[in-house]
Amino acid sequence: MKKIKLSALLLVGLFVAVSCKDDDDGLTMVPEADRNFAMMAADGGMLEVQLGQLAQSKGMTQSVKDFGQMMVTDHTKANAELEGIVSSKDITLPTTLSTAKKQKYDSLAAMQGMAFDSAYVRVMVMSHQETIDLFQEEANNGKDSELKSWASGKLPTLNQHLTKVEAIQDSLNIGL
């Protein structure tokens, strides 16, 4: 009887150990909130790069063109860092803009002149406020240590972007 109980216990233990093991693909499981953060950060980062490129080509003022260049440079780097972090995790980042971000891009792409500059600056102010909130939430409450650390490390740059674009907004006398 003891042998049967011991055998059954060993089988249960083996089953539990095998079923808890990650797949052989070597990917780390990530909590849903962290996964959502990574997806939203990637979507927002892609938009910042694409709108930055648009600002460089369509911007009327040098400050808008320069800010666009800064967005391309900084967010391209951040996007690459995020891709590196998630490469060993069970997260697949989007490669195209979400519907909402695509609509925002298309709306700005249709504009010309100072109307473009004004709309671009407004979008950048709102976008950076939302992005800072998103990254602050991950930095404070994230469970994945790599994503949490990355979010925390990006906050100073995001705050710098917001300060810069608010200064452009003031200098061009653009209201919300």
GROMACS .gro file of N, CA and C in nm:
model
  528
    1MET      N    1   0.082  -0.120   0.000
    1MET     CA    2   0.000   0.000   0.000
    1MET      C    3   0.086   0.126   0.000
    2LYS      N    4   0.195   0.123   0.079
    2LYS     CA    5   0.284   0.238   0.084
    2LYS      C    6   0.348   0.263  -0.052
    3LYS      N    7   0.380   0.155  -0.125
    3LYS     CA    8   0.443   0.170  -0.256
    3LYS      C    9   0.345   0.234  -0.355
    4ILE      N   10   0.219   0.200  -0.347
    4ILE     CA   11   0.118   0.258  -0.437
    4ILE      C   12   0.102   0.407  -0.407
    5LYS      N   13   0.092   0.442  -0.279
    5LYS     CA   14   0.080   0.583  -0.242
    5LYS      C   15   0.203   0.662  -0.285
    6LEU      N   16   0.321   0.604  -0.262
    6LEU     CA   17   0.445   0.671  -0.300
    6LEU      C   18   0.454   0.687  -0.451
    7SER      N   19   0.416   0.583  -0.525
    7SER     CA   20   0.417   0.591  -0.671
    7SER      C   21   0.319   0.697  -0.720
    8ALA      N   22   0.201   0.698  -0.662
    8ALA     CA   23   0.100   0.797  -0.701
    8ALA      C   24   0.149   0.938  -0.670
    9LEU      N   25   0.209   0.954  -0.553
    9LEU     CA   26   0.262   1.086  -0.514
    9LEU      C   27   0.373   1.130  -0.609
   10LEU      N   28   0.461   1.039  -0.647
   10LEU     CA   29   0.568   1.072  -0.741
   10LEU      C   30   0.511   1.109  -0.878
   11LEU      N   31   0.409   1.037  -0.923
   11LEU     CA   32   0.348   1.069  -1.052
   11LEU      C   33   0.282   1.206  -1.049
   12VAL      N   34   0.212   1.237  -0.942
   12VAL     CA   35   0.149   1.369  -0.929
   12VAL      C   36   0.257   1.477  -0.928
   13GLY      N   37   0.363   1.454  -0.851
   13GLY     CA   38   0.473   1.551  -0.846
   13GLY      C   39   0.537   1.572  -0.981
   14LEU      N   40   0.558   1.464  -1.055
   14LEU     CA   41   0.616   1.473  -1.189
   14LEU      C   42   0.523   1.548  -1.283
   15PHE      N   43   0.394   1.519  -1.275
   15PHE     CA   44   0.296   1.588  -1.360
   15PHE      C   45   0.295   1.738  -1.331
   16VAL      N   46   0.296   1.774  -1.205
   16VAL     CA   47   0.297   1.916  -1.167
   16VAL      C   48   0.424   1.983  -1.216
   17ALA      N   49   0.537   1.918  -1.200
   17ALA     CA   50   0.664   1.977  -1.244
   17ALA      C   51   0.666   1.997  -1.394
   18VAL      N   52   0.617   1.900  -1.470
   18VAL     CA   53   0.617   1.911  -1.616
   18VAL      C   54   0.517   2.016  -1.662
   19SER      N   55   0.400   2.021  -1.601
   19SER     CA   56   0.299   2.116  -1.645
   19SER      C   57   0.333   2.260  -1.608
   20CYS      N   58   0.417   2.282  -1.508
   20CYS     CA   59   0.457   2.418  -1.470
   20CYS      C   60   0.575   2.469  -1.550
   21LYS      N   61   0.643   2.382  -1.619
   21LYS     CA   62   0.761   2.422  -1.695
   21LYS      C   63   0.718   2.509  -1.813
   22ASP      N   64   0.797   2.613  -1.841
   22ASP     CA   65   0.772   2.695  -1.960
   22ASP      C   66   0.788   2.608  -2.083
   23ASP      N   67   0.728   2.652  -2.192
   23ASP     CA   68   0.748   2.584  -2.319
   23ASP      C   69   0.896   2.582  -2.352
   24ASP      N   70   0.933   2.493  -2.441
   24ASP     CA   71   1.073   2.481  -2.481
   24ASP      C   72   1.121   2.599  -2.562
   25ASP      N   73   1.033   2.694  -2.591
   25ASP     CA   74   1.076   2.810  -2.670
   25ASP      C   75   1.158   2.908  -2.587
   26GLY      N   76   1.168   2.887  -2.458
   26GLY     CA   77   1.253   2.970  -2.373
   26GLY      C   78   1.194   3.106  -2.340
   27LEU      N   79   1.068   3.129  -2.371
   27LEU     CA   80   1.006   3.259  -2.346
   27LEU      C   81   0.961   3.270  -2.201
   28THR      N   82   0.977   3.387  -2.145
   28THR     CA   83   0.934   3.414  -2.009
   28THR      C   84   0.789   3.462  -2.011
   29MET      N   85   0.708   3.405  -1.924
   29MET     CA   86   0.569   3.448  -1.913
   29MET      C   87   0.565   3.585  -1.846
   30VAL      N   88   0.478   3.670  -1.897
   30VAL     CA   89   0.469   3.808  -1.849
   30VAL      C   90   0.325   3.835  -1.805
   31PRO      N   91   0.305   3.899  -1.689
   31PRO     CA   92   0.170   3.933  -1.646
   31PRO      C   93   0.097   4.020  -1.750
   32GLU      N   94  -0.034   4.005  -1.754
   32GLU     CA   95  -0.116   4.074  -1.854
   32GLU      C   96  -0.097   4.225  -1.852
   33ALA      N   97  -0.090   4.286  -1.736
   33ALA     CA   98  -0.073   4.432  -1.727
   33ALA      C   99   0.059   4.476  -1.790
   34ASP      N  100   0.165   4.399  -1.768
   34ASP     CA  101   0.295   4.432  -1.827
   34ASP      C  102   0.291   4.412  -1.979
   35ARG      N  103   0.224   4.306  -2.022
   35ARG     CA  104   0.208   4.280  -2.165
   35ARG      C  105   0.134   4.397  -2.231
   36ASN      N  106   0.026   4.441  -2.168
   36ASN     CA  107  -0.051   4.554  -2.222
   36ASN      C  108   0.034   4.681  -2.227
   37PHE      N  109   0.112   4.703  -2.124
   37PHE     CA  110   0.202   4.819  -2.123
   37PHE      C  111   0.296   4.815  -2.243
   38ALA      N  112   0.360   4.700  -2.265
   38ALA     CA  113   0.455   4.687  -2.376
   38ALA      C  114   0.387   4.713  -2.510
   39MET      N  115   0.267   4.660  -2.526
   39MET     CA  116   0.194   4.678  -2.652
   39MET      C  117   0.158   4.826  -2.673
   40MET      N  118   0.110   4.891  -2.568
   40MET     CA  119   0.074   5.032  -2.578
   40MET      C  120   0.197   5.120  -2.599
   41ALA      N  121   0.305   5.087  -2.531
   41ALA     CA  122   0.429   5.164  -2.547
   41ALA      C  123   0.481   5.151  -2.690
   42ALA      N  124   0.473   5.032  -2.746
   42ALA     CA  125   0.520   5.011  -2.884
   42ALA      C  126   0.432   5.087  -2.982
   43ASP      N  127   0.302   5.082  -2.963
   43ASP     CA  128   0.209   5.153  -3.051
   43ASP      C  129   0.234   5.304  -3.045
   44GLY      N  130   0.247   5.356  -2.925
   44GLY     CA  131   0.274   5.499  -2.908
   44GLY      C  132   0.410   5.538  -2.963
   45GLY      N  133   0.509   5.453  -2.943
   45GLY     CA  134   0.643   5.481  -2.994
   45GLY      C  135   0.646   5.486  -3.146
   46MET      N  136   0.574   5.393  -3.209
   46MET     CA  137   0.567   5.395  -3.357
   46MET      C  138   0.502   5.524  -3.406
   47LEU      N  139   0.395   5.566  -3.338
   47LEU     CA  140   0.327   5.690  -3.378
   47LEU      C  141   0.421   5.809  -3.364
   48GLU      N  142   0.495   5.816  -3.254
   48GLU     CA  143   0.587   5.928  -3.233
   48GLU      C  144   0.690   5.936  -3.345
   49VAL      N  145   0.743   5.822  -3.387
   49VAL     CA  146   0.841   5.820  -3.496
   49VAL      C  147   0.777   5.865  -3.627
   50GLN      N  148   0.662   5.808  -3.659
   50GLN     CA  149   0.597   5.842  -3.786
   50GLN      C  150   0.552   5.988  -3.791
   51LEU      N  151   0.499   6.037  -3.680
   51LEU     CA  152   0.460   6.179  -3.677
   51LEU      C  153   0.583   6.269  -3.677
   52GLY      N  154   0.691   6.225  -3.615
   52GLY     CA  155   0.816   6.302  -3.619
   52GLY      C  156   0.868   6.316  -3.761
   53GLN      N  157   0.859   6.208  -3.837
   53GLN     CA  158   0.900   6.213  -3.978
   53GLN      C  159   0.810   6.309  -4.056
   54LEU      N  160   0.682   6.305  -4.026
   54LEU     CA  161   0.587   6.394  -4.090
   54LEU      C  162   0.618   6.540  -4.055
   55ALA      N  163   0.650   6.566  -3.929
   55ALA     CA  164   0.682   6.702  -3.885
   55ALA      C  165   0.807   6.754  -3.955
   56GLN      N  166   0.902   6.668  -3.979
   56GLN     CA  167   1.023   6.711  -4.049
   56GLN      C  168   0.993   6.753  -4.193
   57SER      N  169   0.899   6.685  -4.256
   57SER     CA  170   0.871   6.717  -4.396
   57SER      C  171   0.762   6.823  -4.412
   58LYS      N  172   0.665   6.828  -4.321
   58LYS     CA  173   0.552   6.920  -4.337
   58LYS      C  174   0.556   7.041  -4.245
   59GLY      N  175   0.641   7.038  -4.145
   59GLY     CA  176   0.644   7.148  -4.048
   59GLY      C  177   0.680   7.281  -4.113
   60MET      N  178   0.614   7.385  -4.067
   60MET     CA  179   0.641   7.520  -4.117
   60MET      C  180   0.751   7.588  -4.036
   61THR      N  181   0.750   7.563  -3.907
   61THR     CA  182   0.847   7.630  -3.820
   61THR      C  183   0.964   7.537  -3.790
   62GLN      N  184   1.080   7.598  -3.769
   62GLN     CA  185   1.199   7.518  -3.740
   62GLN      C  186   1.185   7.443  -3.609
   63SER      N  187   1.116   7.503  -3.512
   63SER     CA  188   1.101   7.436  -3.383
   63SER      C  189   1.020   7.306  -3.397
   64VAL      N  190   0.920   7.306  -3.482
   64VAL     CA  191   0.840   7.185  -3.506
   64VAL      C  192   0.925   7.080  -3.579
   65LYS      N  193   1.000   7.124  -3.678
   65LYS     CA  194   1.088   7.031  -3.751
   65LYS      C  195   1.192   6.970  -3.658
   66ASP      N  196   1.252   7.053  -3.574
   66ASP     CA  197   1.354   7.005  -3.480
   66ASP      C  198   1.294   6.908  -3.378
   67PHE      N  199   1.175   6.940  -3.330
   67PHE     CA  200   1.110   6.851  -3.235
   67PHE      C  201   1.078   6.718  -3.302
   68GLY      N  202   1.033   6.724  -3.426
   68GLY     CA  203   1.008   6.602  -3.502
   68GLY      C  204   1.132   6.515  -3.512
   69GLN      N  205   1.246   6.578  -3.538
   69GLN     CA  206   1.372   6.503  -3.546
   69GLN      C  207   1.406   6.439  -3.412
   70MET      N  208   1.383   6.512  -3.303
   70MET     CA  209   1.409   6.457  -3.171
   70MET      C  210   1.318   6.336  -3.144
   71MET      N  211   1.193   6.344  -3.189
   71MET     CA  212   1.100   6.232  -3.170
   71MET      C  213   1.148   6.109  -3.246
   72VAL      N  214   1.192   6.129  -3.370
   72VAL     CA  215   1.241   6.016  -3.450
   72VAL      C  216   1.362   5.953  -3.382
   73THR      N  217   1.457   6.033  -3.343
   73THR     CA  218   1.580   5.982  -3.281
   73THR      C  219   1.552   5.910  -3.149
   74ASP      N  220   1.483   5.978  -3.058
   74ASP     CA  221   1.463   5.923  -2.924
   74ASP      C  222   1.369   5.803  -2.923
   75HIS      N  223   1.261   5.812  -3.000
   75HIS     CA  224   1.163   5.702  -2.998
   75HIS      C  225   1.209   5.583  -3.081
   76THR      N  226   1.289   5.604  -3.183
   76THR     CA  227   1.347   5.490  -3.255
   76THR      C  228   1.438   5.411  -3.161
   77LYS      N  229   1.517   5.482  -3.083
   77LYS     CA  230   1.605   5.418  -2.985
   77LYS      C  231   1.523   5.344  -2.879
   78ALA      N  232   1.422   5.409  -2.826
   78ALA     CA  233   1.338   5.347  -2.723
   78ALA      C  234   1.265   5.225  -2.778
   79ASN      N  235   1.215   5.235  -2.900
   79ASN     CA  236   1.144   5.122  -2.962
   79ASN      C  237   1.237   5.002  -2.976
   80ALA      N  238   1.362   5.027  -3.016
   80ALA     CA  239   1.459   4.918  -3.030
   80ALA      C  240   1.491   4.855  -2.894
   81GLU      N  241   1.501   4.938  -2.791
   81GLU     CA  242   1.526   4.886  -2.656
   81GLU      C  243   1.410   4.797  -2.612
   82LEU      N  244   1.288   4.843  -2.636
   82LEU     CA  245   1.170   4.765  -2.598
   82LEU      C  246   1.168   4.632  -2.672
   83GLU      N  247   1.197   4.634  -2.800
   83GLU     CA  248   1.203   4.509  -2.877
   83GLU      C  249   1.305   4.413  -2.818
   84GLY      N  250   1.419   4.465  -2.777
   84GLY     CA  251   1.521   4.381  -2.715
   84GLY      C  252   1.474   4.319  -2.584
   85ILE      N  253   1.402   4.396  -2.505
   85ILE     CA  254   1.352   4.346  -2.377
   85ILE      C  255   1.250   4.235  -2.398
   86VAL      N  256   1.157   4.254  -2.490
   86VAL     CA  257   1.050   4.156  -2.506
   86VAL      C  258   1.090   4.036  -2.591
   87SER      N  259   1.207   4.040  -2.651
   87SER     CA  260   1.248   3.929  -2.739
   87SER      C  261   1.256   3.796  -2.664
   88SER      N  262   1.279   3.799  -2.534
   88SER     CA  263   1.287   3.676  -2.455
   88SER      C  264   1.159   3.652  -2.374
   89LYS      N  265   1.056   3.726  -2.405
   89LYS     CA  266   0.930   3.715  -2.332
   89LYS      C  267   0.819   3.672  -2.428
   90ASP      N  268   0.707   3.634  -2.373
   90ASP     CA  269   0.595   3.590  -2.457
   90ASP      C  270   0.511   3.708  -2.503
   91ILE      N  271   0.576   3.809  -2.560
   91ILE     CA  272   0.509   3.930  -2.608
   91ILE      C  273   0.549   3.951  -2.754
   92THR      N  274   0.449   3.970  -2.838
   92THR     CA  275   0.475   4.008  -2.977
   92THR      C  276   0.426   4.151  -2.994
   93LEU      N  277   0.518   4.240  -3.020
   93LEU     CA  278   0.483   4.382  -3.035
   93LEU      C  279   0.417   4.406  -3.170
   94PRO      N  280   0.328   4.504  -3.176
   94PRO     CA  281   0.266   4.537  -3.304
   94PRO      C  282   0.370   4.594  -3.402
   95THR      N  283   0.346   4.570  -3.529
   95THR     CA  284   0.435   4.623  -3.632
   95THR      C  285   0.367   4.731  -3.714
   96THR      N  286   0.238   4.750  -3.690
   96THR     CA  287   0.164   4.858  -3.755
   96THR      C  288   0.085   4.933  -3.649
   97LEU      N  289   0.049   5.055  -3.679
   97LEU     CA  290  -0.026   5.137  -3.584
   97LEU      C  291  -0.164   5.079  -3.558
   98SER      N  292  -0.212   5.096  -3.436
   98SER     CA  293  -0.350   5.061  -3.404
   98SER      C  294  -0.442   5.153  -3.484
   99THR      N  295  -0.568   5.118  -3.491
   99THR     CA  296  -0.665   5.197  -3.566
   99THR      C  297  -0.669   5.341  -3.515
  100ALA      N  298  -0.673   5.359  -3.384
  100ALA     CA  299  -0.679   5.494  -3.327
  100ALA      C  300  -0.555   5.576  -3.362
  101LYS      N  301  -0.438   5.514  -3.351
  101LYS     CA  302  -0.314   5.586  -3.383
  101LYS      C  303  -0.305   5.616  -3.533
  102LYS      N  304  -0.351   5.523  -3.616
  102LYS     CA  305  -0.350   5.544  -3.761
  102LYS      C  306  -0.441   5.660  -3.798
  103GLN      N  307  -0.556   5.669  -3.735
  103GLN     CA  308  -0.648   5.781  -3.761
  103GLN      C  309  -0.584   5.914  -3.722
  104LYS      N  310  -0.513   5.914  -3.611
  104LYS     CA  311  -0.444   6.036  -3.567
  104LYS      C  312  -0.339   6.076  -3.671
  105TYR      N  313  -0.263   5.977  -3.718
  105TYR     CA  314  -0.161   6.003  -3.819
  105TYR      C  315  -0.225   6.056  -3.947
  106ASP      N  316  -0.328   5.989  -3.995
  106ASP     CA  317  -0.393   6.029  -4.120
  106ASP      C  318  -0.451   6.170  -4.111
  107SER      N  319  -0.506   6.203  -3.996
  107SER     CA  320  -0.561   6.337  -3.976
  107SER      C  321  -0.453   6.443  -3.990
  108LEU      N  322  -0.338   6.421  -3.928
  108LEU     CA  323  -0.228   6.517  -3.937
  108LEU      C  324  -0.166   6.519  -4.077
  109ALA      N  325  -0.159   6.405  -4.140
  109ALA     CA  326  -0.098   6.396  -4.274
  109ALA      C  327  -0.177   6.477  -4.376
  110ALA      N  328  -0.305   6.496  -4.351
  110ALA     CA  329  -0.391   6.571  -4.444
  110ALA      C  330  -0.377   6.722  -4.427
  111MET      N  331  -0.310   6.767  -4.324
  111MET     CA  332  -0.299   6.910  -4.294
  111MET      C  333  -0.176   6.972  -4.359
  112GLN      N  334  -0.183   7.105  -4.373
  112GLN     CA  335  -0.073   7.181  -4.434
  112GLN      C  336  -0.043   7.305  -4.348
  113GLY      N  337   0.075   7.359  -4.366
  113GLY     CA  338   0.110   7.489  -4.309
  113GLY      C  339   0.101   7.494  -4.158
  114MET      N  340   0.060   7.612  -4.109
  114MET     CA  341   0.052   7.632  -3.965
  114MET      C  342  -0.058   7.548  -3.901
  115ALA      N  343  -0.158   7.508  -3.980
  115ALA     CA  344  -0.261   7.418  -3.927
  115ALA      C  345  -0.196   7.286  -3.886
  116PHE      N  346  -0.101   7.239  -3.968
  116PHE     CA  347  -0.028   7.117  -3.932
  116PHE      C  348   0.054   7.139  -3.805
  117ASP      N  349   0.132   7.247  -3.802
  117ASP     CA  350   0.217   7.273  -3.685
  117ASP      C  351   0.134   7.279  -3.558
  118SER      N  352   0.022   7.350  -3.562
  118SER     CA  353  -0.063   7.363  -3.443
  118SER      C  354  -0.119   7.228  -3.400
  119ALA      N  355  -0.171   7.153  -3.495
  119ALA     CA  356  -0.229   7.022  -3.462
  119ALA      C  357  -0.121   6.926  -3.412
  120TYR      N  358  -0.005   6.927  -3.476
  120TYR     CA  359   0.104   6.839  -3.435
  120TYR      C  360   0.147   6.870  -3.291
  121VAL      N  361   0.163   6.996  -3.260
  121VAL     CA  362   0.204   7.034  -3.124
  121VAL      C  363   0.099   6.992  -3.023
  122ARG      N  364  -0.029   7.014  -3.054
  122ARG     CA  365  -0.136   6.973  -2.962
  122ARG      C  366  -0.133   6.822  -2.939
  123VAL      N  367  -0.118   6.747  -3.047
  123VAL     CA  368  -0.114   6.601  -3.037
  123VAL      C  369   0.007   6.558  -2.954
  124MET      N  370   0.120   6.622  -2.973
  124MET     CA  371   0.240   6.586  -2.898
  124MET      C  372   0.226   6.616  -2.749
  125VAL      N  373   0.161   6.726  -2.716
  125VAL     CA  374   0.138   6.758  -2.574
  125VAL      C  375   0.050   6.650  -2.512
  126MET      N  376  -0.064   6.623  -2.574
  126MET     CA  377  -0.157   6.523  -2.520
  126MET      C  378  -0.094   6.383  -2.518
  127SER      N  379  -0.025   6.349  -2.625
  127SER     CA  380   0.037   6.217  -2.635
  127SER      C  381   0.142   6.197  -2.527
  128HIS      N  382   0.223   6.298  -2.502
  128HIS     CA  383   0.326   6.284  -2.400
  128HIS      C  384   0.267   6.281  -2.259
  129GLN      N  385   0.160   6.355  -2.237
  129GLN     CA  386   0.093   6.347  -2.106
  129GLN      C  387   0.041   6.204  -2.082
  130GLU      N  388  -0.023   6.147  -2.185
  130GLU     CA  389  -0.075   6.010  -2.174
  130GLU      C  390   0.039   5.909  -2.158
  131THR      N  391   0.145   5.928  -2.233
  131THR     CA  392   0.258   5.836  -2.228
  131THR      C  393   0.327   5.840  -2.093
  132ILE      N  394   0.343   5.959  -2.038
  132ILE     CA  395   0.403   5.971  -1.905
  132ILE      C  396   0.318   5.898  -1.802
  133ASP      N  397   0.186   5.914  -1.810
  133ASP     CA  398   0.097   5.843  -1.718
  133ASP      C  399   0.113   5.691  -1.732
  134LEU      N  400   0.119   5.644  -1.856
  134LEU     CA  401   0.135   5.501  -1.883
  134LEU      C  402   0.267   5.448  -1.826
  135PHE      N  403   0.375   5.520  -1.852
  135PHE     CA  404   0.507   5.477  -1.805
  135PHE      C  405   0.519   5.488  -1.654
  136GLN      N  406   0.457   5.590  -1.595
  136GLN     CA  407   0.459   5.604  -1.449
  136GLN      C  408   0.386   5.489  -1.383
  137GLU      N  409   0.273   5.449  -1.441
  137GLU     CA  410   0.197   5.336  -1.389
  137GLU      C  411   0.282   5.208  -1.392
  138GLU      N  412   0.350   5.185  -1.503
  138GLU     CA  413   0.436   5.066  -1.513
  138GLU      C  414   0.553   5.075  -1.415
  139ALA      N  415   0.615   5.192  -1.405
  139ALA     CA  416   0.728   5.210  -1.314
  139ALA      C  417   0.686   5.186  -1.169
  140ASN      N  418   0.564   5.226  -1.134
  140ASN     CA  419   0.515   5.210  -0.997
  140ASN      C  420   0.462   5.070  -0.968
  141ASN      N  421   0.392   5.011  -1.065
  141ASN     CA  422   0.315   4.890  -1.037
  141ASN      C  423   0.349   4.769  -1.124
  142GLY      N  424   0.442   4.784  -1.216
  142GLY     CA  425   0.476   4.672  -1.304
  142GLY      C  426   0.530   4.553  -1.226
  143LYS      N  427   0.504   4.435  -1.276
  143LYS     CA  428   0.552   4.312  -1.211
  143LYS      C  429   0.677   4.258  -1.280
  144ASP      N  430   0.690   4.284  -1.410
  144ASP     CA  431   0.809   4.238  -1.483
  144ASP      C  432   0.922   4.338  -1.456
  145SER      N  433   1.028   4.291  -1.394
  145SER     CA  434   1.134   4.382  -1.349
  145SER      C  435   1.202   4.455  -1.464
  146GLU      N  436   1.220   4.389  -1.579
  146GLU     CA  437   1.286   4.455  -1.692
  146GLU      C  438   1.198   4.566  -1.750
  147LEU      N  439   1.071   4.537  -1.770
  147LEU     CA  440   0.980   4.639  -1.824
  147LEU      C  441   0.962   4.754  -1.726
  148LYS      N  442   0.952   4.721  -1.599
  148LYS     CA  443   0.937   4.822  -1.494
  148LYS      C  444   1.058   4.916  -1.492
  149SER      N  445   1.177   4.859  -1.497
  149SER     CA  446   1.300   4.937  -1.497
  149SER      C  447   1.312   5.023  -1.623
  150TRP      N  448   1.277   4.965  -1.737
  150TRP     CA  449   1.284   5.038  -1.864
  150TRP      C  450   1.188   5.158  -1.861
  151ALA      N  451   1.065   5.134  -1.813
  151ALA     CA  452   0.966   5.242  -1.805
  151ALA      C  453   1.017   5.354  -1.714
  152SER      N  454   1.070   5.317  -1.601
  152SER     CA  455   1.124   5.415  -1.507
  152SER      C  456   1.238   5.495  -1.569
  153GLY      N  457   1.323   5.428  -1.642
  153GLY     CA  458   1.437   5.493  -1.706
  153GLY      C  459   1.399   5.587  -1.819
  154LYS      N  460   1.282   5.566  -1.879
  154LYS     CA  461   1.237   5.650  -1.990
  154LYS      C  462   1.163   5.776  -1.942
  155LEU      N  463   1.118   5.777  -1.820
  155LEU     CA  464   1.040   5.891  -1.770
  155LEU      C  465   1.113   6.025  -1.779
  156PRO      N  466   1.240   6.036  -1.744
  156PRO     CA  467   1.307   6.167  -1.758
  156PRO      C  468   1.306   6.220  -1.902
  157THR      N  469   1.328   6.132  -1.999
  157THR     CA  470   1.326   6.175  -2.139
  157THR      C  471   1.186   6.216  -2.181
  158LEU      N  472   1.086   6.140  -2.140
  158LEU     CA  473   0.948   6.174  -2.175
  158LEU      C  474   0.908   6.308  -2.114
  159ASN      N  475   0.948   6.332  -1.990
  159ASN     CA  476   0.920   6.461  -1.927
  159ASN      C  477   0.992   6.575  -1.998
  160GLN      N  478   1.113   6.548  -2.044
  160GLN     CA  479   1.188   6.648  -2.121
  160GLN      C  480   1.114   6.679  -2.252
  161HIS      N  481   1.064   6.575  -2.317
  161HIS     CA  482   0.987   6.596  -2.441
  161HIS      C  483   0.864   6.684  -2.414
  162LEU      N  484   0.793   6.653  -2.306
  162LEU     CA  485   0.673   6.730  -2.273
  162LEU      C  486   0.709   6.876  -2.246
  163THR      N  487   0.813   6.900  -2.169
  163THR     CA  488   0.856   7.037  -2.141
  163THR      C  489   0.891   7.111  -2.269
  164LYS      N  490   0.962   7.044  -2.357
  164LYS     CA  491   1.004   7.104  -2.484
  164LYS      C  492   0.884   7.138  -2.572
  165VAL      N  493   0.791   7.044  -2.586
  165VAL     CA  494   0.677   7.069  -2.674
  165VAL      C  495   0.582   7.172  -2.613
  166GLU      N  496   0.573   7.179  -2.482
  166GLU     CA  497   0.493   7.285  -2.419
  166GLU      C  498   0.557   7.421  -2.443
  167ALA      N  499   0.688   7.428  -2.445
  167ALA     CA  500   0.757   7.555  -2.477
  167ALA      C  501   0.730   7.595  -2.621
  168ILE      N  502   0.729   7.498  -2.711
  168ILE     CA  503   0.695   7.527  -2.851
  168ILE      C  504   0.552   7.576  -2.861
  169GLN      N  505   0.464   7.511  -2.787
  169GLN     CA  506   0.323   7.551  -2.785
  169GLN      C  507   0.310   7.696  -2.740
  170ASP      N  508   0.381   7.734  -2.636
  170ASP     CA  509   0.378   7.872  -2.587
  170ASP      C  510   0.438   7.969  -2.687
  171SER      N  511   0.551   7.932  -2.746
  171SER     CA  512   0.618   8.024  -2.839
  171SER      C  513   0.538   8.047  -2.966
  172LEU      N  514   0.462   7.946  -3.007
  172LEU     CA  515   0.379   7.961  -3.128
  172LEU      C  516   0.237   8.007  -3.094
  173ASN      N  517   0.212   8.030  -2.964
  173ASN     CA  518   0.082   8.076  -2.917
  173ASN      C  519  -0.030   7.981  -2.961
  174ILE      N  520  -0.006   7.853  -2.936
  174ILE     CA  521  -0.103   7.749  -2.972
  174ILE      C  522  -0.176   7.708  -2.846
  175GLY      N  523  -0.306   7.725  -2.846
  175GLY     CA  524  -0.386   7.681  -2.733
  175GLY      C  525  -0.424   7.535  -2.747
  176LEU      N  526  -0.479   7.481  -2.642
  176LEU     CA  527  -0.527   7.342  -2.649
  176LEU      C  528  -0.663   7.343  -2.711
   0.00000   0.00000   0.00000
